[in-house]
Amino acid sequence: MDERRTVKVSKYLSKHLRHQPERIGITLDENGWVPVDDVLRAAARHGFALTRAELDHAVATNDKRRFTVDGDRIRANQGHTVAVDLDLPPAEPPAYLYHGTVARVMDAIRAEGLRPMTRHHVHLSPDRETATRVGARRGRPLVLTVDAGAMHRAGHVFRVSANGVWLADAVPPEFLLLRD
């Protein structure tokens, strides 16, 4: 399949499985799942016809592994702005996790820590390289180190999504290892 088409399909799925399902008339269940056939029919009705093969290819080749297909249903692994419960169990994080960001938001981060903003959770990466790629989407990246072990010991809950992204409700500033 053409790489540009695969990217378009992936972005289309992200938009409607994470942020605006109602825009094309699909309904996510409480855990974010929707029948694949519903997605295909809705996409066709709204001028973005795609095949099951294209959908499966976009899911299988997505470098961020944003989606999971389970039989006849699909969902986004995380990053929702619509209300869903991914039903992920609490997990013990590694000692350190990482968050990619940019310099223009550092004053707010120093004061308030990391907040989910429009999403349900703060997204944390298991390695600096991934966090660097995430931060680079908005400019020159800065990578913050999160003392996840200390957070966990202090009672903060972590979950890990199907694609290895660590999720926390927030990261208070005292758990960020910042250099001044």
Coordinates of N, CA, C and O in Angstrom, one line a residue:
M1 N 0.8 -1.2 0.0 CA 0.0 0.0 0.0 C 0.9 1.2 0.0 O 1.9 1.3 0.6
D2 N 0.4 2.3 -0.7 CA 1.1 3.6 -0.7 C 1.3 4.1 0.7 O 0.3 4.2 1.5
E3 N 2.5 4.5 1.0 CA 2.8 5.0 2.4 C 2.0 6.3 2.7 O 1.5 6.4 3.9
R4 N 1.8 7.2 1.8 CA 0.9 8.3 2.0 C -0.5 8.0 2.4 O -1.1 8.6 3.3
R5 N -1.0 7.0 1.7 CA -2.4 6.5 2.0 C -2.4 5.9 3.4 O -3.4 6.1 4.2
T6 N -1.4 5.1 3.8 CA -1.4 4.5 5.1 C -1.4 5.6 6.2 O -2.1 5.5 7.2
V7 N -0.6 6.6 6.0 CA -0.6 7.7 6.9 C -2.0 8.4 7.0 O -2.4 8.7 8.1
K8 N -2.6 8.6 5.9 CA -3.9 9.2 5.9 C -4.9 8.4 6.7 O -5.8 8.9 7.4
V9 N -4.9 7.1 6.4 CA -5.8 6.1 7.1 C -5.5 6.2 8.6 O -6.4 6.3 9.4
S10 N -4.2 6.2 9.0 CA -3.9 6.2 10.4 C -4.4 7.5 11.1 O -4.9 7.5 12.2
K11 N -4.2 8.6 10.4 CA -4.7 9.9 11.0 C -6.2 9.9 11.1 O -6.7 10.5 12.0
Y12 N -6.8 9.4 10.1 CA -8.3 9.3 10.1 C -8.8 8.5 11.3 O -9.7 8.9 12.0
L13 N -8.2 7.3 11.5 CA -8.5 6.5 12.6 C -8.3 7.2 13.9 O -9.1 7.1 14.8
S14 N -7.1 7.8 14.0 CA -6.8 8.6 15.3 C -7.8 9.6 15.6 O -8.3 9.7 16.7
K15 N -8.2 10.4 14.6 CA -9.2 11.5 14.8 C -10.5 10.9 15.3 O -11.1 11.5 16.2
H16 N -10.9 9.8 14.7 CA -12.3 9.3 15.0 C -12.3 8.3 16.1 O -13.4 8.1 16.8
L17 N -11.3 7.6 16.4 CA -11.3 6.6 17.5 C -10.8 7.3 18.8 O -11.0 6.7 19.9
R18 N -10.1 8.4 18.8 CA -9.6 9.1 20.0 C -10.4 10.4 20.3 O -10.4 10.7 21.5
H19 N -10.8 11.1 19.3 CA -11.3 12.5 19.5 C -12.7 12.8 19.1 O -13.4 13.4 19.8
Q20 N -13.1 12.3 17.9 CA -14.4 12.8 17.4 C -15.2 11.6 16.7 O -15.5 11.7 15.5
P21 N -15.5 10.6 17.5 CA -16.3 9.5 16.9 C -17.6 9.9 16.3 O -18.1 9.5 15.3
E22 N -18.3 10.9 17.1 CA -19.6 11.4 16.7 C -19.6 12.1 15.3 O -20.6 12.1 14.6
R23 N -18.4 12.6 14.9 CA -18.4 13.3 13.7 C -18.7 12.4 12.5 O -19.2 12.9 11.5
I24 N -18.4 11.1 12.6 CA -18.8 10.2 11.5 C -19.9 9.3 11.9 O -20.2 8.4 11.1
G25 N -20.4 9.5 13.1 CA -21.6 8.7 13.5 C -21.2 7.3 14.1 O -22.0 6.4 14.0
I26 N -20.0 7.1 14.6 CA -19.7 5.9 15.3 C -19.8 6.1 16.8 O -19.7 7.2 17.3
T27 N -20.1 5.0 17.6 CA -20.2 5.1 19.0 C -19.2 4.1 19.6 O -19.2 2.9 19.3
L28 N -18.2 4.6 20.4 CA -17.3 3.8 21.1 C -18.0 3.2 22.3 O -18.8 3.9 23.0
D29 N -17.7 2.0 22.7 CA -18.2 1.4 23.9 C -17.5 2.0 25.1 O -16.5 2.8 24.9
E30 N -17.8 1.7 26.3 CA -17.2 2.3 27.5 C -15.7 2.1 27.5 O -15.0 2.9 28.1
N31 N -15.2 1.1 26.8 CA -13.7 0.8 26.8 C -13.0 1.3 25.5 O -11.9 0.9 25.3
G32 N -13.8 2.0 24.7 CA -13.2 2.6 23.5 C -13.3 1.7 22.2 O -12.8 2.1 21.2
W33 N -13.9 0.6 22.3 CA -14.0 -0.4 21.2 C -15.2 0.0 20.3 O -16.2 0.5 20.8
V34 N -15.0 -0.3 19.0 CA -16.1 -0.1 18.0 C -15.9 -1.2 17.0 O -14.8 -1.5 16.6
P35 N -17.0 -1.7 16.5 CA -16.9 -2.7 15.4 C -16.2 -2.1 14.2 O -16.5 -1.0 13.7
V36 N -15.3 -2.9 13.6 CA -14.5 -2.5 12.4 C -15.5 -2.2 11.3 O -15.4 -1.1 10.6
D37 N -16.5 -3.0 11.1 CA -17.5 -2.7 10.1 C -18.2 -1.4 10.2 O -18.5 -0.7 9.2
D38 N -18.5 -1.0 11.5 CA -19.1 0.3 11.7 C -18.2 1.4 11.2 O -18.6 2.4 10.6
V39 N -16.9 1.3 11.5 CA -15.9 2.3 11.1 C -15.8 2.4 9.6 O -15.9 3.5 9.0
L40 N -15.8 1.2 8.9 CA -15.7 1.2 7.5 C -16.9 1.8 6.8 O -16.8 2.6 5.9
R41 N -18.1 1.5 7.3 CA -19.3 2.0 6.8 C -19.4 3.5 7.0 O -19.8 4.3 6.1
A42 N -19.1 4.0 8.2 CA -19.1 5.4 8.5 C -18.1 6.2 7.7 O -18.4 7.3 7.2
A43 N -16.9 5.6 7.5 CA -15.9 6.3 6.7 C -16.4 6.5 5.3 O -16.3 7.6 4.7
A44 N -17.0 5.4 4.7 CA -17.5 5.5 3.4 C -18.6 6.6 3.3 O -18.7 7.3 2.3
R45 N -19.5 6.6 4.2 CA -20.6 7.6 4.2 C -20.1 9.0 4.3 O -20.8 9.9 3.8
H46 N -18.9 9.2 4.9 CA -18.4 10.5 5.0 C -17.2 10.8 4.1 O -16.4 11.7 4.3
G47 N -17.2 10.1 3.0 CA -16.3 10.4 1.9 C -14.9 10.0 2.1 O -14.0 10.4 1.4
F48 N -14.6 9.0 3.0 CA -13.3 8.5 3.2 C -13.4 6.9 3.1 O -13.1 6.3 4.1
A49 N -13.7 6.4 2.0 CA -13.9 5.0 1.8 C -12.5 4.3 2.0 O -11.5 4.8 1.5
L50 N -12.5 3.3 2.8 CA -11.3 2.4 3.0 C -11.7 1.0 3.1 O -12.9 0.7 3.5
T51 N -10.8 0.1 2.8 CA -11.1 -1.3 2.9 C -10.6 -1.9 4.2 O -9.8 -1.2 4.9
R52 N -11.1 -3.1 4.5 CA -10.6 -3.7 5.7 C -9.1 -4.0 5.6 O -8.3 -3.8 6.6
A53 N -8.6 -4.3 4.4 CA -7.2 -4.5 4.2 C -6.4 -3.2 4.5 O -5.3 -3.3 5.1
E54 N -6.9 -2.1 4.0 CA -6.2 -0.8 4.3 C -6.1 -0.5 5.8 O -5.1 -0.1 6.4
L55 N -7.3 -0.8 6.5 CA -7.3 -0.5 7.9 C -6.4 -1.5 8.6 O -5.6 -1.0 9.5
D56 N -6.4 -2.7 8.3 CA -5.5 -3.7 8.9 C -4.0 -3.3 8.7 O -3.2 -3.4 9.6
H57 N -3.7 -2.9 7.5 CA -2.3 -2.5 7.1 C -1.9 -1.3 8.0 O -0.8 -1.2 8.5
A58 N -2.8 -0.3 8.1 CA -2.5 0.9 8.8 C -2.2 0.6 10.3 O -1.3 1.1 11.0
V59 N -3.0 -0.3 10.8 CA -2.9 -0.8 12.2 C -1.6 -1.5 12.4 O -0.8 -1.2 13.3
A60 N -1.3 -2.4 11.5 CA -0.1 -3.3 11.6 C 1.2 -2.5 11.4 O 2.2 -2.9 12.0
T61 N 1.2 -1.5 10.6 CA 2.5 -0.8 10.3 C 2.7 0.5 11.0 O 3.7 1.1 10.9
N62 N 1.7 0.9 11.9 CA 1.8 2.1 12.6 C 3.0 2.0 13.6 O 3.0 1.2 14.5
D63 N 4.0 2.9 13.4 CA 5.2 2.8 14.2 C 4.9 3.1 15.7 O 5.7 2.6 16.6
K64 N 3.9 3.8 16.0 CA 3.5 4.1 17.4 C 2.5 3.1 18.0 O 2.1 3.2 19.1
R65 N 2.1 2.1 17.1 CA 1.2 1.1 17.6 C 0.0 1.7 18.3 O -0.4 1.3 19.4
R66 N -0.6 2.6 17.6 CA -1.7 3.4 18.2 C -3.0 2.6 18.4 O -3.9 3.1 19.1
F67 N -3.2 1.6 17.6 CA -4.5 0.9 17.6 C -4.3 -0.6 17.9 O -3.3 -1.2 17.7
T68 N -5.5 -1.2 18.4 CA -5.5 -2.6 18.6 C -6.8 -3.1 17.9 O -7.9 -2.5 18.0
V69 N -6.6 -4.2 17.1 CA -7.8 -4.9 16.5 C -7.9 -6.2 17.2 O -6.9 -6.9 17.4
D70 N -9.1 -6.4 17.7 CA -9.4 -7.7 18.5 C -10.6 -8.3 17.8 O -11.7 -7.9 18.0
G71 N -10.3 -9.2 16.9 CA -11.4 -9.9 16.1 C -12.1 -8.9 15.2 O -11.5 -8.3 14.3
D72 N -13.3 -8.6 15.5 CA -14.1 -7.7 14.6 C -14.2 -6.3 15.2 O -15.1 -5.5 14.8
R73 N -13.4 -5.9 16.1 CA -13.5 -4.6 16.7 C -12.1 -3.9 16.8 O -11.1 -4.6 16.7
I74 N -12.1 -2.6 16.9 CA -10.9 -1.8 16.9 C -11.0 -0.7 18.0 O -12.1 -0.3 18.3
R75 N -9.9 -0.3 18.6 CA -9.8 0.8 19.4 C -8.4 1.5 19.4 O -7.5 0.8 19.0
A76 N -8.4 2.7 19.8 CA -7.1 3.4 20.0 C -6.6 3.0 21.3 O -7.3 2.8 22.3
N77 N -5.2 2.8 21.4 CA -4.6 2.3 22.6 C -4.5 3.4 23.8 O -4.5 3.0 24.9
Q78 N -4.5 4.6 23.4 CA -4.5 5.7 24.4 C -4.6 7.0 23.7 O -4.6 7.1 22.5
G79 N -4.6 8.1 24.4 CA -4.6 9.5 23.8 C -6.0 10.0 23.6 O -6.2 11.0 22.9
H80 N -7.0 9.4 24.2 CA -8.4 9.9 23.9 C -8.7 11.2 24.6 O -8.2 11.5 25.7
T81 N -9.5 12.0 23.9 CA -10.1 13.2 24.5 C -11.6 13.0 24.8 O -12.2 13.8 25.5
V82 N -12.1 11.9 24.3 CA -13.5 11.5 24.7 C -13.5 10.5 25.8 O -12.4 9.9 26.1
A83 N -14.6 10.4 26.5 CA -14.6 9.6 27.7 C -14.6 8.1 27.4 O -15.5 7.6 26.8
V84 N -13.5 7.4 27.8 CA -13.4 6.0 27.7 C -12.7 5.5 28.9 O -11.9 6.2 29.5
D85 N -12.9 4.3 29.3 CA -12.1 3.6 30.3 C -11.4 2.5 29.6 O -12.0 1.5 29.3
L86 N -10.1 2.6 29.4 CA -9.3 1.6 28.7 C -9.2 0.3 29.5 O -8.7 -0.7 29.0
D87 N -9.6 0.3 30.8 CA -9.6 -0.9 31.6 C -8.2 -1.5 31.8 O -8.0 -2.7 31.7
L88 N -7.2 -0.6 31.9 CA -5.9 -1.0 32.1 C -5.6 -1.2 33.6 O -5.8 -0.3 34.4
P89 N -5.0 -2.3 34.0 CA -4.7 -2.5 35.4 C -3.5 -1.7 35.8 O -2.7 -1.3 35.0
P90 N -3.5 -1.3 37.1 CA -2.3 -0.6 37.6 C -1.1 -1.5 37.4 O -1.1 -2.7 37.4
A91 N 0.0 -0.8 37.1 CA 1.3 -1.5 36.9 C 2.4 -0.8 37.6 O 2.4 0.4 37.7
E92 N 3.4 -1.5 38.0 CA 4.6 -0.9 38.7 C 5.5 -0.4 37.5 O 6.0 -1.2 36.7
P93 N 5.8 0.9 37.6 CA 6.6 1.4 36.5 C 8.1 1.1 36.7 O 8.5 0.8 37.8
P94 N 8.9 1.3 35.7 CA 10.4 1.3 35.9 C 10.8 2.5 36.8 O 10.0 3.4 37.0
A95 N 12.0 2.5 37.2 CA 12.5 3.6 38.1 C 12.3 5.0 37.5 O 11.9 5.9 38.2
Y96 N 12.6 5.1 36.2 CA 12.4 6.4 35.5 C 11.7 6.2 34.2 O 11.8 5.2 33.5
L97 N 10.9 7.2 34.0 CA 10.2 7.4 32.7 C 10.5 8.7 32.1 O 11.1 9.6 32.8
Y98 N 10.1 9.0 30.9 CA 10.5 10.2 30.2 C 9.3 10.9 29.5 O 8.4 10.2 29.1
H99 N 9.4 12.2 29.4 CA 8.3 13.0 28.8 C 9.0 14.0 27.8 O 9.8 14.8 28.3
G100 N 8.6 13.9 26.6 CA 9.1 14.9 25.6 C 8.2 16.1 25.5 O 7.0 16.0 25.5
T101 N 8.9 17.3 25.6 CA 8.1 18.6 25.5 C 9.0 19.6 24.8 O 10.0 19.2 24.2
V102 N 8.6 20.9 24.9 CA 9.4 22.0 24.3 C 9.6 23.1 25.3 O 8.8 23.2 26.3
A103 N 10.5 23.9 25.1 CA 10.9 25.0 26.0 C 9.8 25.9 26.4 O 9.7 26.3 27.6
R104 N 8.9 26.2 25.5 CA 7.9 27.3 25.7 C 6.9 26.9 26.8 O 6.3 27.8 27.4
V105 N 6.8 25.6 27.2 CA 5.9 25.2 28.3 C 6.6 24.9 29.6 O 6.0 24.5 30.6
M106 N 7.9 25.1 29.7 CA 8.7 24.7 30.9 C 8.3 25.5 32.1 O 8.3 25.0 33.2
D107 N 8.0 26.8 32.0 CA 7.6 27.6 33.2 C 6.3 26.9 33.8 O 6.3 26.8 35.1
A108 N 5.3 26.6 33.0 CA 4.1 25.9 33.6 C 4.5 24.6 34.1 O 3.9 24.2 35.2
I109 N 5.3 23.8 33.5 CA 5.7 22.5 34.0 C 6.4 22.6 35.3 O 6.1 21.9 36.3
R110 N 7.3 23.6 35.4 CA 8.0 23.8 36.7 C 7.1 24.1 37.8 O 7.2 23.7 39.0
A111 N 6.0 24.9 37.5 CA 5.1 25.3 38.6 C 4.0 24.3 38.9 O 3.7 24.0 40.0
E112 N 3.5 23.6 37.8 CA 2.4 22.7 38.0 C 2.7 21.2 37.8 O 1.8 20.4 38.0
G113 N 3.8 20.9 37.3 CA 4.1 19.5 36.9 C 3.5 19.2 35.5 O 3.2 20.1 34.8
L114 N 3.4 17.9 35.2 CA 2.8 17.5 34.0 C 1.3 17.2 34.2 O 1.0 16.5 35.1
R115 N 0.5 17.8 33.4 CA -1.0 17.6 33.5 C -1.5 17.0 32.2 O -0.9 17.2 31.1
P116 N -2.6 16.3 32.2 CA -3.1 15.7 31.0 C -3.6 16.6 29.9 O -3.8 16.2 28.8
M117 N -3.9 17.8 30.3 CA -4.5 18.8 29.4 C -5.8 18.3 28.9 O -6.7 18.1 29.7
T118 N -6.0 18.2 27.6 CA -7.3 17.7 27.0 C -7.4 16.2 27.0 O -8.5 15.7 26.7
R119 N -6.4 15.5 27.4 CA -6.4 14.0 27.4 C -6.8 13.5 28.8 O -6.9 14.3 29.7
H120 N -6.9 12.2 28.9 CA -7.3 11.6 30.2 C -6.0 11.4 31.1 O -6.2 11.3 32.3
H121 N -4.9 11.2 30.5 CA -3.7 10.9 31.2 C -2.5 11.7 30.7 O -2.4 12.1 29.5
V122 N -1.4 11.8 31.5 CA -0.1 12.2 31.0 C 0.5 11.0 30.4 O 0.5 9.9 30.9
H123 N 1.1 11.2 29.2 CA 1.8 10.1 28.5 C 3.3 10.1 28.8 O 3.9 11.2 28.6
L124 N 3.8 9.0 29.2 CA 5.3 8.9 29.5 C 5.9 7.8 28.7 O 5.2 6.8 28.4
S125 N 7.1 8.0 28.3 CA 7.8 7.0 27.5 C 8.8 6.2 28.3 O 9.4 6.7 29.3
P126 N 9.0 5.0 27.9 CA 10.0 4.1 28.7 C 11.4 4.5 28.4 O 12.3 4.0 29.1
D127 N 11.7 5.3 27.3 CA 13.1 5.6 27.0 C 13.2 7.0 26.4 O 12.2 7.6 26.0
R128 N 14.4 7.6 26.5 CA 14.7 8.9 26.1 C 14.4 9.1 24.6 O 13.9 10.2 24.2
E129 N 14.7 8.1 23.8 CA 14.6 8.2 22.3 C 13.1 8.5 21.9 O 12.8 9.3 21.1
T130 N 12.3 7.7 22.5 CA 10.8 7.9 22.2 C 10.4 9.2 22.7 O 9.6 9.9 21.9
A131 N 10.7 9.6 23.9 CA 10.3 10.9 24.4 C 10.9 12.1 23.5 O 10.2 13.1 23.3
T132 N 12.0 11.9 22.9 CA 12.6 12.9 22.0 C 11.8 13.0 20.8 O 11.4 14.1 20.3
R133 N 11.3 11.9 20.2 CA 10.5 11.9 19.0 C 9.1 12.6 19.3 O 8.6 13.4 18.5
V134 N 8.6 12.3 20.5 CA 7.3 12.9 20.9 C 7.5 14.4 21.0 O 6.7 15.2 20.5
G135 N 8.5 14.9 21.7 CA 8.7 16.3 21.9 C 9.0 17.0 20.6 O 8.6 18.2 20.4
A136 N 9.6 16.3 19.6 CA 10.0 17.0 18.4 C 8.8 17.3 17.5 O 8.9 18.1 16.6
R137 N 7.6 16.7 17.8 CA 6.4 17.1 17.0 C 6.0 18.5 17.2 O 5.3 19.0 16.4
R138 N 6.5 19.1 18.3 CA 6.0 20.5 18.6 C 7.2 21.5 18.5 O 7.0 22.6 19.0
G139 N 8.4 21.1 18.1 CA 9.5 22.0 18.0 C 10.8 21.3 18.5 O 10.8 20.0 18.5
R140 N 11.7 22.1 18.9 CA 13.0 21.5 19.4 C 12.7 20.8 20.7 O 12.3 21.4 21.7
P141 N 12.9 19.5 20.8 CA 12.5 18.7 22.0 C 13.4 18.9 23.2 O 14.6 19.0 23.1
L142 N 12.7 18.9 24.3 CA 13.4 18.7 25.6 C 12.8 17.4 26.2 O 11.6 17.2 26.2
V143 N 13.7 16.7 26.9 CA 13.2 15.4 27.5 C 13.3 15.6 29.0 O 14.4 15.8 29.5
L144 N 12.2 15.4 29.7 CA 12.1 15.4 31.1 C 12.2 14.0 31.7 O 11.6 13.1 31.1
T145 N 12.9 13.9 32.8 CA 13.0 12.6 33.5 C 12.0 12.6 34.6 O 12.0 13.6 35.4
V146 N 11.2 11.6 34.7 CA 10.2 11.4 35.8 C 10.7 10.4 36.7 O 11.0 9.2 36.3
D147 N 10.7 10.7 38.0 CA 11.1 9.7 39.0 C 9.9 8.8 39.3 O 9.2 9.0 40.3
A148 N 9.6 7.9 38.4 CA 8.4 7.1 38.5 C 8.4 6.2 39.7 O 7.4 5.9 40.3
G149 N 9.6 5.7 40.0 CA 9.7 4.8 41.2 C 9.3 5.6 42.5 O 8.5 5.0 43.3
A150 N 9.7 6.8 42.7 CA 9.3 7.6 43.8 C 7.8 7.9 43.8 O 7.1 7.9 44.8
M151 N 7.3 8.2 42.6 CA 5.9 8.5 42.5 C 5.1 7.3 42.9 O 4.1 7.4 43.6
H152 N 5.5 6.1 42.4 CA 4.8 4.9 42.7 C 4.8 4.6 44.2 O 3.8 4.3 44.8
R153 N 6.0 4.8 44.8 CA 6.1 4.6 46.2 C 5.2 5.6 47.0 O 4.7 5.3 48.1
A154 N 5.0 6.7 46.5 CA 4.1 7.8 47.1 C 2.7 7.5 46.9 O 1.8 8.3 47.3
G155 N 2.3 6.5 46.1 CA 0.9 6.1 46.0 C 0.3 6.5 44.6 O -0.9 6.3 44.4
H156 N 1.1 7.1 43.7 CA 0.5 7.4 42.4 C 0.4 6.1 41.6 O 1.2 5.2 41.6
V157 N -0.7 6.1 40.8 CA -1.0 4.9 40.0 C -0.5 5.1 38.6 O -0.7 6.2 38.0
F158 N 0.1 4.1 38.1 CA 0.6 4.0 36.7 C -0.2 2.9 36.0 O -0.5 1.9 36.6
R159 N -0.4 3.1 34.7 CA -0.9 2.0 33.8 C -0.1 2.1 32.6 O 0.5 3.1 32.2
V160 N 0.0 0.9 31.9 CA 0.7 0.9 30.7 C -0.2 0.4 29.6 O -0.9 -0.6 29.7
S161 N -0.2 1.2 28.4 CA -1.1 0.8 27.3 C -0.5 -0.3 26.5 O 0.6 -0.7 26.7
A162 N -1.3 -0.8 25.6 CA -0.9 -2.0 24.8 C 0.3 -1.7 23.9 O 1.0 -2.6 23.5
N163 N 0.6 -0.4 23.7 CA 1.7 0.0 22.9 C 2.9 0.4 23.7 O 3.9 1.0 23.2
G164 N 2.9 0.2 25.0 CA 4.0 0.5 25.8 C 4.1 2.0 26.4 O 5.1 2.3 27.0
V165 N 3.1 2.8 26.1 CA 3.1 4.1 26.7 C 2.6 4.0 28.1 O 1.6 3.4 28.4
W166 N 3.3 4.7 29.0 CA 2.9 4.7 30.4 C 2.0 5.9 30.7 O 2.2 6.9 30.1
L167 N 1.0 5.6 31.4 CA -0.1 6.6 31.7 C -0.1 6.9 33.2 O -0.1 6.0 34.0
A168 N -0.2 8.2 33.5 CA -0.4 8.7 34.9 C -1.4 9.8 34.9 O -1.6 10.5 33.9
D169 N -2.1 9.9 36.0 CA -3.1 11.0 36.0 C -2.5 12.4 35.9 O -3.0 13.3 35.3
A170 N -1.3 12.5 36.5 CA -0.5 13.8 36.5 C 0.8 13.4 37.1 O 1.0 12.4 37.7
V171 N 1.8 14.3 36.9 CA 3.1 14.2 37.4 C 3.4 15.5 38.2 O 3.7 16.5 37.6
P172 N 3.3 15.4 39.5 CA 3.6 16.6 40.3 C 5.0 17.1 40.1 O 5.9 16.3 39.8
P173 N 5.3 18.4 40.2 CA 6.7 18.9 39.9 C 7.8 18.3 40.7 O 8.9 18.1 40.3
E174 N 7.5 17.8 42.0 CA 8.5 17.3 42.8 C 9.0 15.9 42.3 O 10.1 15.5 42.7
F175 N 8.4 15.3 41.3 CA 8.8 14.1 40.8 C 9.5 14.3 39.4 O 9.9 13.3 38.8
L176 N 9.7 15.5 39.0 CA 10.5 15.8 37.8 C 11.9 16.1 38.1 O 12.1 17.0 39.0
L177 N 12.8 15.5 37.5 CA 14.2 15.7 37.7 C 14.7 16.8 36.8 O 15.1 16.5 35.6
L178 N 14.5 18.1 37.2 CA 14.8 19.2 36.3 C 16.2 19.8 36.7 O 16.5 20.0 37.9
R179 N 16.9 20.2 35.7 CA 18.1 20.9 35.9 C 17.8 22.4 35.6 O 17.2 22.7 34.6
D180 N 18.3 23.3 36.5 CA 18.1 24.7 36.3 C 19.2 25.3 35.6 O 20.3 24.9 35.5

